[in-house]
Tab-separated table of C-alpha atoms in Angstrom:
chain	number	residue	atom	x	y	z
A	1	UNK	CA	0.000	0.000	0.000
A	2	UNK	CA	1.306	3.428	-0.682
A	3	UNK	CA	2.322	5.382	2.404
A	4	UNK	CA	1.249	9.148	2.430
A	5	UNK	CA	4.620	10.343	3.651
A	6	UNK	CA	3.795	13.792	2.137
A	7	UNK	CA	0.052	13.293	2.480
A	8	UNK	CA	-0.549	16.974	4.523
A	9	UNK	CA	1.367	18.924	1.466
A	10	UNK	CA	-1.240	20.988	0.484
A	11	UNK	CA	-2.804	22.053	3.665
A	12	UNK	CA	-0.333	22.464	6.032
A	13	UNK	CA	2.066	24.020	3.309
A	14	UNK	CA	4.321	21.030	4.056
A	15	UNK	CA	6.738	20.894	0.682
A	16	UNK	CA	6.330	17.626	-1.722
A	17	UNK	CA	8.943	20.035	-4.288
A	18	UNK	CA	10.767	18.239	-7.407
A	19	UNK	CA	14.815	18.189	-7.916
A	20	UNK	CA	15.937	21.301	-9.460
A	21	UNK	CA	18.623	23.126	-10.648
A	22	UNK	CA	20.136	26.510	-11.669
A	23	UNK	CA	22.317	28.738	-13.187
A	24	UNK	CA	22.321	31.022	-10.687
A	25	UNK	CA	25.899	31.268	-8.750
A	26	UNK	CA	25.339	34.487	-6.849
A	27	UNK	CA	24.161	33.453	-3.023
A	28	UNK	CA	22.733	35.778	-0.804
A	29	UNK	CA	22.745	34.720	2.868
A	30	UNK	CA	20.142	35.684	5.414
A	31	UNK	CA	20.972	39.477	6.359
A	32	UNK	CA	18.258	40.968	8.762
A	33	UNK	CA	14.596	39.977	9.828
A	34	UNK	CA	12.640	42.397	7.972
A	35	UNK	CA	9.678	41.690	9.506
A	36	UNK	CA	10.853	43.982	12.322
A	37	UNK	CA	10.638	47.613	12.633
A	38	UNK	CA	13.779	47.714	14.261
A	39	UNK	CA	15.705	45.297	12.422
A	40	UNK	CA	18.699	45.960	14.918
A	41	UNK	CA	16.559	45.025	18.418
A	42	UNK	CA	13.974	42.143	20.022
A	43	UNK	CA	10.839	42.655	19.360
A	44	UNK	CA	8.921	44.892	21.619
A	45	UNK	CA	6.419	43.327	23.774
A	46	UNK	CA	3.423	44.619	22.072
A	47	UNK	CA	4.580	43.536	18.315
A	48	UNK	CA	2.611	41.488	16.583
A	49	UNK	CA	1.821	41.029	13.058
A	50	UNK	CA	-0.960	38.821	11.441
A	51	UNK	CA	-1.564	38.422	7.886
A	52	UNK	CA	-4.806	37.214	6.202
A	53	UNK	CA	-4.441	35.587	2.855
A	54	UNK	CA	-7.517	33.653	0.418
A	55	UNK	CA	-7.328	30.568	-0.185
A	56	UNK	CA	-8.312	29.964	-4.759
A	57	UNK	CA	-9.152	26.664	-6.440
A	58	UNK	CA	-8.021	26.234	-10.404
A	59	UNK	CA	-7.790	23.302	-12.059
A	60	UNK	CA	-5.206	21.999	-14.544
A	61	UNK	CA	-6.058	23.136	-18.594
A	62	UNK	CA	-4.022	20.560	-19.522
A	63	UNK	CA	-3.644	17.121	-18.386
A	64	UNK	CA	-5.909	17.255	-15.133
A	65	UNK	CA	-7.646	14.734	-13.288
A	66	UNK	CA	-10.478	13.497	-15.439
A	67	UNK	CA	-11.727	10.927	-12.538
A	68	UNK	CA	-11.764	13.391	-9.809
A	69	UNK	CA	-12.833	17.228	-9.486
A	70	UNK	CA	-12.498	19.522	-6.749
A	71	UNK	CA	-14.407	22.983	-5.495
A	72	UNK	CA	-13.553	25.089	-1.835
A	73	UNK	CA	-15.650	27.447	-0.310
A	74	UNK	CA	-13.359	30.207	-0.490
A	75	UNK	CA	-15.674	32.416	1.763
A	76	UNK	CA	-14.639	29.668	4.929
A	77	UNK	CA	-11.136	28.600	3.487
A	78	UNK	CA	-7.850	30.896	4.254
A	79	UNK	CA	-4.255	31.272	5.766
A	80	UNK	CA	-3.043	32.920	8.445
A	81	UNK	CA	0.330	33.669	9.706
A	82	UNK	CA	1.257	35.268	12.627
A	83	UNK	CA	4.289	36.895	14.653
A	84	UNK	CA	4.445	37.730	18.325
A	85	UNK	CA	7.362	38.274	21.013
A	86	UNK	CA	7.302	34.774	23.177
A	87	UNK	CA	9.208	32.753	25.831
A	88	UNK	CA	10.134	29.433	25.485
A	89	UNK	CA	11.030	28.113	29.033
A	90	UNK	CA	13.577	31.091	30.229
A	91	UNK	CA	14.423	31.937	26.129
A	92	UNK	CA	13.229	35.392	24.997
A	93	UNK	CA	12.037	34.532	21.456
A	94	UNK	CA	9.606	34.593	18.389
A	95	UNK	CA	6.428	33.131	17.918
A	96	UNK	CA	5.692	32.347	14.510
A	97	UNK	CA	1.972	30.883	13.754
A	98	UNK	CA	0.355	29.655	10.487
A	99	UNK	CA	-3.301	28.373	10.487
A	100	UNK	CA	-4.548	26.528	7.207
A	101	UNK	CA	-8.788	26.067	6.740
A	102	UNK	CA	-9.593	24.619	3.897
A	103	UNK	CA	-13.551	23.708	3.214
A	104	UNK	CA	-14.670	22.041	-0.145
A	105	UNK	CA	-16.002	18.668	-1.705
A	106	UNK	CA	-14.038	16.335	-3.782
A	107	UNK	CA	-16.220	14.527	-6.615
A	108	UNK	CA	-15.893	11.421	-8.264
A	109	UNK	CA	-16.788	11.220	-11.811
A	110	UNK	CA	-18.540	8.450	-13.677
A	111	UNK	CA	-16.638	9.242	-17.071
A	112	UNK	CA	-18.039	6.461	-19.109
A	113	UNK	CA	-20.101	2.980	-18.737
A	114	UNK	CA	-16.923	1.160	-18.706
A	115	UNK	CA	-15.781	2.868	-15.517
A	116	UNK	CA	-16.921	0.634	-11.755
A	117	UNK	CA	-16.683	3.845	-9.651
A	118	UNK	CA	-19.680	5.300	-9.429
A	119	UNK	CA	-20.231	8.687	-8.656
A	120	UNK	CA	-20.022	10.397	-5.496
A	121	UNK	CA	-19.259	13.411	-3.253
A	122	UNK	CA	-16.799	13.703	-0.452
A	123	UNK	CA	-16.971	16.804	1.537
A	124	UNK	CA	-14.307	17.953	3.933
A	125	UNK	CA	-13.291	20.841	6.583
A	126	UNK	CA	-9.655	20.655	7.217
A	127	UNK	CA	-7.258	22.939	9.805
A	128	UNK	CA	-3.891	22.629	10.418
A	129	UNK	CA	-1.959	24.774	12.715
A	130	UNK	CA	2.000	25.315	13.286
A	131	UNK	CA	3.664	26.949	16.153
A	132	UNK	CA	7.445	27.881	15.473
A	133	UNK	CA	9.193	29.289	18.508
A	134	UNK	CA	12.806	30.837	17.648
A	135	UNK	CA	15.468	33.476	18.003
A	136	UNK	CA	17.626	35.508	15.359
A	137	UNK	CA	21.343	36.038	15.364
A	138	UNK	CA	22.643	36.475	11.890
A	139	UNK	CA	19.602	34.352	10.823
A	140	UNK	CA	16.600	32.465	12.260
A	141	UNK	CA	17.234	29.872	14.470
A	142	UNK	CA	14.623	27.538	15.260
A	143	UNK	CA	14.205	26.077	18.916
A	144	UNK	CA	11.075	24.388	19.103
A	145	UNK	CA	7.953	23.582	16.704
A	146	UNK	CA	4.278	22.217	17.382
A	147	UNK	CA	2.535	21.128	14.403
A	148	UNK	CA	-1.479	19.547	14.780
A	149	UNK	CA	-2.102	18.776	11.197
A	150	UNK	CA	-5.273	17.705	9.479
A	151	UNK	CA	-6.010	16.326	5.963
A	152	UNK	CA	-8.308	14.945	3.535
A	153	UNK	CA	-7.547	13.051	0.457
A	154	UNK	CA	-8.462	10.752	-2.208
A	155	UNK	CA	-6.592	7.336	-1.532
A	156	UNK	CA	-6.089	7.017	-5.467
A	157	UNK	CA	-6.269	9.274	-8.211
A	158	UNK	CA	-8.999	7.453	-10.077
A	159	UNK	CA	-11.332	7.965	-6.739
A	160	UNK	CA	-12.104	4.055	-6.793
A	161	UNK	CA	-11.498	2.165	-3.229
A	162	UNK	CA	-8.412	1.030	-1.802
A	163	UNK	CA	-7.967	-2.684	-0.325
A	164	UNK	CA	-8.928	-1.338	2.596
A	165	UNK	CA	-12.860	-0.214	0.904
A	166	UNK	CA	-11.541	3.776	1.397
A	167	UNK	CA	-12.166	6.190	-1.495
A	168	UNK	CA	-11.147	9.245	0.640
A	169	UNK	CA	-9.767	9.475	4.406
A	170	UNK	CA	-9.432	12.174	6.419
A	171	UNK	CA	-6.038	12.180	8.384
A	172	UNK	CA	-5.026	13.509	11.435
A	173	UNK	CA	-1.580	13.784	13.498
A	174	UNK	CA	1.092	15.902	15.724
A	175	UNK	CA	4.267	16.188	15.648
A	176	UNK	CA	6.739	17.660	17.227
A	177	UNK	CA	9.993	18.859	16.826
A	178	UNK	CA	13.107	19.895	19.480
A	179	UNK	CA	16.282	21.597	18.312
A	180	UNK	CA	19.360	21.211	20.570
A	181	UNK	CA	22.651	22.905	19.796
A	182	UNK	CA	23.807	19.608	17.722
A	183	UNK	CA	20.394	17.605	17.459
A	184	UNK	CA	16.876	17.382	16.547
A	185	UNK	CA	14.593	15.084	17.878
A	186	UNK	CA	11.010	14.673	16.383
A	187	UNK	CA	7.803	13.002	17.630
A	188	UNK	CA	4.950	11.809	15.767
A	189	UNK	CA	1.532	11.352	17.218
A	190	UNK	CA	-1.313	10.194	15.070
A	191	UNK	CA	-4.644	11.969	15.855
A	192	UNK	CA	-7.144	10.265	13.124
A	193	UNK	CA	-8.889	7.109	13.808
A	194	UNK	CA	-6.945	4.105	14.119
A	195	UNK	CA	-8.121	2.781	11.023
A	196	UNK	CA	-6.051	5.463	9.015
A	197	UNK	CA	-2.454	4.426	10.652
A	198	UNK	CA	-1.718	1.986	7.817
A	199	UNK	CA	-1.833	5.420	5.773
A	200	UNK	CA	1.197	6.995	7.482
A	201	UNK	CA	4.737	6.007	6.584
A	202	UNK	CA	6.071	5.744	10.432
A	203	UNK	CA	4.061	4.151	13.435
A	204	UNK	CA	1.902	6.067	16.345
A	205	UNK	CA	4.303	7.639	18.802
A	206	UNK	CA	7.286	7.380	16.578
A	207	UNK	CA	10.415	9.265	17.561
A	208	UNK	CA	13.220	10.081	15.607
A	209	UNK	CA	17.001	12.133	16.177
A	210	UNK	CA	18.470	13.554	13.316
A	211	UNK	CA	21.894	14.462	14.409
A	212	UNK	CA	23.707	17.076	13.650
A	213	UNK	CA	21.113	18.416	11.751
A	214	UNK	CA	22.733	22.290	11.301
A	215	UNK	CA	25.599	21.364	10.034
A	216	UNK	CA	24.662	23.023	6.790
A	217	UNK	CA	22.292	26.050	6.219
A	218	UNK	CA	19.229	24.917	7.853
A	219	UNK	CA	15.436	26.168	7.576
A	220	UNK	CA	12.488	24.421	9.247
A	221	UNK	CA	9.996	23.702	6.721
A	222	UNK	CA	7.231	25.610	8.775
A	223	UNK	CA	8.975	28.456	7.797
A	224	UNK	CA	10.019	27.939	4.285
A	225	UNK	CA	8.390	30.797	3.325
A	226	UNK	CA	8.459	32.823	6.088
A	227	UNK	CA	12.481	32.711	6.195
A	228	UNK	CA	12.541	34.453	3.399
A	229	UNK	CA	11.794	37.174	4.087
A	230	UNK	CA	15.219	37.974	5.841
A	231	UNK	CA	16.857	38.312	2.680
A	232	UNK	CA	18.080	40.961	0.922
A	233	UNK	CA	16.090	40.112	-2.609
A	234	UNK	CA	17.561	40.144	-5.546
A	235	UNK	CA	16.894	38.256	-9.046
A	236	UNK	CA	19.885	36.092	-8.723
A	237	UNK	CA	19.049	35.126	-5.243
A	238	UNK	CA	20.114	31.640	-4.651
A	239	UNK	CA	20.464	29.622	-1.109
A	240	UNK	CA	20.900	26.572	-0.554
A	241	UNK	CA	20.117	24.563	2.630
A	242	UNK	CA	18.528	21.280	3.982
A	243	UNK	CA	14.519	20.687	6.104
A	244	UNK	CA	13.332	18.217	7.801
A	245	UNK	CA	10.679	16.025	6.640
A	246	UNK	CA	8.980	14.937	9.885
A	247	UNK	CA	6.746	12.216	7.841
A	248	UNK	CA	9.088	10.623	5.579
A	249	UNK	CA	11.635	10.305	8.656
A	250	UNK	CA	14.234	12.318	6.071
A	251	UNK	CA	16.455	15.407	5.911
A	252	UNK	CA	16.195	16.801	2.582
A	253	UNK	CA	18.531	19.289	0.640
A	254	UNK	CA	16.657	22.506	-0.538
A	255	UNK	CA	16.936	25.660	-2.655
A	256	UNK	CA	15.884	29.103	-2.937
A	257	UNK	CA	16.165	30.604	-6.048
A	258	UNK	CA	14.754	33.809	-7.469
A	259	UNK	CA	13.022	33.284	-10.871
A	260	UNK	CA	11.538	36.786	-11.628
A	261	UNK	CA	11.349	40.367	-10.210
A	262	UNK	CA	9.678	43.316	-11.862
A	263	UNK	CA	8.249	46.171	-10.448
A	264	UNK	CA	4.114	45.506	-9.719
A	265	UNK	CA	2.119	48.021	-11.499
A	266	UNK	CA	-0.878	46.091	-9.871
A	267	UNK	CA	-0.070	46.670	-6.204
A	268	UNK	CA	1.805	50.021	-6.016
A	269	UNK	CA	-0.993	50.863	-3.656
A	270	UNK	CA	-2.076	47.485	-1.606
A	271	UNK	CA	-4.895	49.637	0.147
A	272	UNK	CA	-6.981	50.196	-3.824
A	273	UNK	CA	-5.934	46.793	-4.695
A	274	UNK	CA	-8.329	45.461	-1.911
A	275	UNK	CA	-5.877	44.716	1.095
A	276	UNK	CA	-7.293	45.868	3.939
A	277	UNK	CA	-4.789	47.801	6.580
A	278	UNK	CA	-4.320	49.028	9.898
A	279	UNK	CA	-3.677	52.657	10.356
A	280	UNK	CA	-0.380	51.800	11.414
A	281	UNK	CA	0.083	50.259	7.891
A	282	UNK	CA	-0.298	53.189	5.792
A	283	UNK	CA	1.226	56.755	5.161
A	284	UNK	CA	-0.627	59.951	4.619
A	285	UNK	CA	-1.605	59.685	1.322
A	286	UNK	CA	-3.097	56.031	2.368
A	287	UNK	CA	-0.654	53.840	0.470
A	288	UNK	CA	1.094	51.372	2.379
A	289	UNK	CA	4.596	51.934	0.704
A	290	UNK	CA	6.503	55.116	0.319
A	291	UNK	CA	7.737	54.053	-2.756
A	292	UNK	CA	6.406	51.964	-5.210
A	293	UNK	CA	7.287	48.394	-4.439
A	294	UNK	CA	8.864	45.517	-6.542
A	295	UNK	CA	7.876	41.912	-6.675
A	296	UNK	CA	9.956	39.016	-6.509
A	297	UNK	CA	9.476	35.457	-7.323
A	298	UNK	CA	10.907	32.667	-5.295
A	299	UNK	CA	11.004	29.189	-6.193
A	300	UNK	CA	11.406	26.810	-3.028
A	301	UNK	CA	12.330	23.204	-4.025
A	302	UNK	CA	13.620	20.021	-3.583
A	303	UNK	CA	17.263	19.778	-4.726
A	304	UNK	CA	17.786	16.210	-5.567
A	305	UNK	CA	17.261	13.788	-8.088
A	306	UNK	CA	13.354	13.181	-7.656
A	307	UNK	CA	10.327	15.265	-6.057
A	308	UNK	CA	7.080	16.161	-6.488
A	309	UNK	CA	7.076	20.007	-7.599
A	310	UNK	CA	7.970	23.440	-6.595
A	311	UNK	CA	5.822	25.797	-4.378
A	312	UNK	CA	5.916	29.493	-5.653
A	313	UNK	CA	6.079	32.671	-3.735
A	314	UNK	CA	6.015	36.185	-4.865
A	315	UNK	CA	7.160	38.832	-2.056
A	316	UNK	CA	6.875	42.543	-2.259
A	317	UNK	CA	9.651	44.773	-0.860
A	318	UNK	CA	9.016	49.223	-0.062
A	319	UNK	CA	10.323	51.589	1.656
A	320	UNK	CA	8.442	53.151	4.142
A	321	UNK	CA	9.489	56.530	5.906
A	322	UNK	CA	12.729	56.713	4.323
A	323	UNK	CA	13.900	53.778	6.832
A	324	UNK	CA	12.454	50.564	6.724
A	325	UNK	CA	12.420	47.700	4.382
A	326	UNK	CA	9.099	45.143	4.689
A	327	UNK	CA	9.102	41.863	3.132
A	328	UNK	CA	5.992	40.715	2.824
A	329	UNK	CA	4.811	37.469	1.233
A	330	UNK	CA	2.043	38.383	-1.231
A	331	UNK	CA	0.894	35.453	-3.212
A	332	UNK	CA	1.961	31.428	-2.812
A	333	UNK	CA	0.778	29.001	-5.126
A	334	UNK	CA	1.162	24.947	-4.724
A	335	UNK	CA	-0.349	21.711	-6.997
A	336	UNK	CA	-2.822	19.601	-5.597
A	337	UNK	CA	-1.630	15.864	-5.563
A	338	UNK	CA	-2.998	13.656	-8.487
A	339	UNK	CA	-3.271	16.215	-10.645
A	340	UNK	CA	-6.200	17.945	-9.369
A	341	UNK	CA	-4.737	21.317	-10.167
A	342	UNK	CA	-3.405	24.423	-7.650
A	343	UNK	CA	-4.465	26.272	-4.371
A	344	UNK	CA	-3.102	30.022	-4.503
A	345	UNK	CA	-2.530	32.069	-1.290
A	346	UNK	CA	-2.902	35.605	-1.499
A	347	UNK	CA	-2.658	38.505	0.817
A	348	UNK	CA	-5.709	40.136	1.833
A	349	UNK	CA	-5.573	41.672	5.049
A	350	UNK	CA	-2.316	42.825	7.096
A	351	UNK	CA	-2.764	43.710	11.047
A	352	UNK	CA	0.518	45.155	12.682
A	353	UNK	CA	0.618	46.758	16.107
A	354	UNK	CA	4.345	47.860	18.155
């Protein structure tokens, strides 16, 4: 039976990327959290930043699933990231959050007469939630993470039944993660009904050490995204570094790489483009940047031999008050296993208070 090591992918914006390569050779290295106003002190005790994004359905034009089709409710679907100051035991730190809710139906197509699988509908309501507690010091270092993931899929990509009489499951687990000063240690913890552990690749209660695990650049996948944003961008932005993949019991090596940047006629002024911000957000004139902002597109993938495929991320970079630089993550997009075509993240609402 196949094993769903990367089975929460799409929800929990846990990477299934392909091998890649490039012909970029100029790396840029983490150089300040620009999340920050102060990218030179701690947060503040009354920071926090949350940021809203929708959560879009398209399927494939070309070569899509012609078994299976899939709608969301986009009105009850989104993802949410947030940053606070924390503590983690004695540790002054950083809180970094991101919530997943994704509502929709999957449908199973009766294509011809020759075809056994009837029709049928499958509806689901899926959240997943992260918790990343770390520090920076020339870069983000990660200390602790909490993950309560939840997912439903299709057990094949035809939507017929498994051995097991299952045309969809919905699957459920924790894990957990602990970074010493050489090791990690990871936990898993599965949630769902019993039934559904023959799904997973590693057994209830599972615990694994991956040693020595920074001995290279390292990035937590719960922050793939999110660690971006301490980089200077740049169109030949490249990075490499390794994740662990708490499922598949496997450290993997990664890249960033920067496949486009223009400057975004569209979103000069976030505020008319529909984003909705905080007073804090926003100058005199109402726009949120100074000056008009440029967009950036980051690939984040797998770099070895064999993968799934890439997520995308487009960032937007301004000056505000002649001082500060914000990176902010504007739109993410990701493929839907089997074909069933792409979720896209975008930004829709930014709360910051200092």
């Amino acid at each position: 039976m196949r094993k769903f090591i990367s089975l929460l992918a799409v929800f929990a914006v846990l990477l299934s990327a392909t091998g890649c390569s490039s012909n970029n050779v100029v790396t840029y290295n983490p150089v300040a959290p620009y999340w920050q106003d102060d990218i030179s002190s701690a947060l503040t005790s009354t920071y926090s930043e949350v940021c809203t994004y929708s959560v879009d359905y398209a399927p494939l034009e070309e070569r899509g699933n012609i078994y299976l089709t899939l709608t969301i409710d986009s009105g009850n679907s989104y993802y949410k990231t947030t940053v606070t100051p924390a503590t983690l035991g004695e540790t002054s730190c950083a809180l970094f959050t991101a919530e997943t809710k994704v509502k929709g139906v999957y449908t199973v197509k009766n294509t011809d007469e020759t075809q056994k699988t009837p029709e049928m509908t499958y509806e689901f309501d899926d959240y997943s939630v992260s918790k990343t507690w770390f520090n920076w010091n020339g870069g983000i270092h990660v200390l602790k993470t909490e993950e309560k993931l939840e997912s439903s899929t299709p057990v094949v990509a035809s939507g017929a039944e498994d051995k097991n009489g299952n045309r969809f499951v919905k699957l459920a687990c924790t894990i957990t993660t602990e970074y010493g000063d050489q090791d990690a240690t990871t936990k898993l913890e599965i949630t769902s009904d019993e039934s559904t552990a023959s799904y997973f690749s590693l057994a209830d209660g599972y615990e694994g050490t991956f040693k020595k695990y920074k001995s290279s650049n390292y990035v937590d996948r719960n922050m793939l995204a999110f660690a971006l944003r301490s980089f200077d961008f740049a169109k030949d932005l490249s990075y490499s570094f390794s994740t662990i993949d708490v499922l598949g019991n496997k450290k993997h090596s990664m890249k960033y790489t920067c496949s486009s940047s223009e400057t975004a006629e569209e979103i000069k002024n976030l505020k008319e483009n529909g984003v909705v911000l905080g007073k804090e957000n926003t100058d005199e004139s109402g726009s949120f940047f100074s000056f008009s902002p440029a967009t950036y597109e980051m690939k984040i993938a797998v770099n070895e031999t064999y993968g799934g495929t890439p997520l995308y991320c487009k960032y937007i970079t301004g000056e505000k008050k002649d001082k500060y630089y914000y990176h902010y993550l504007y739109t993410m997009k990701t493929n839907i296993p089997y074909s069933l075509g792409t979720y896209t993240y975008t930004l829709k609402n930014i709360e910051r208070t200092r």
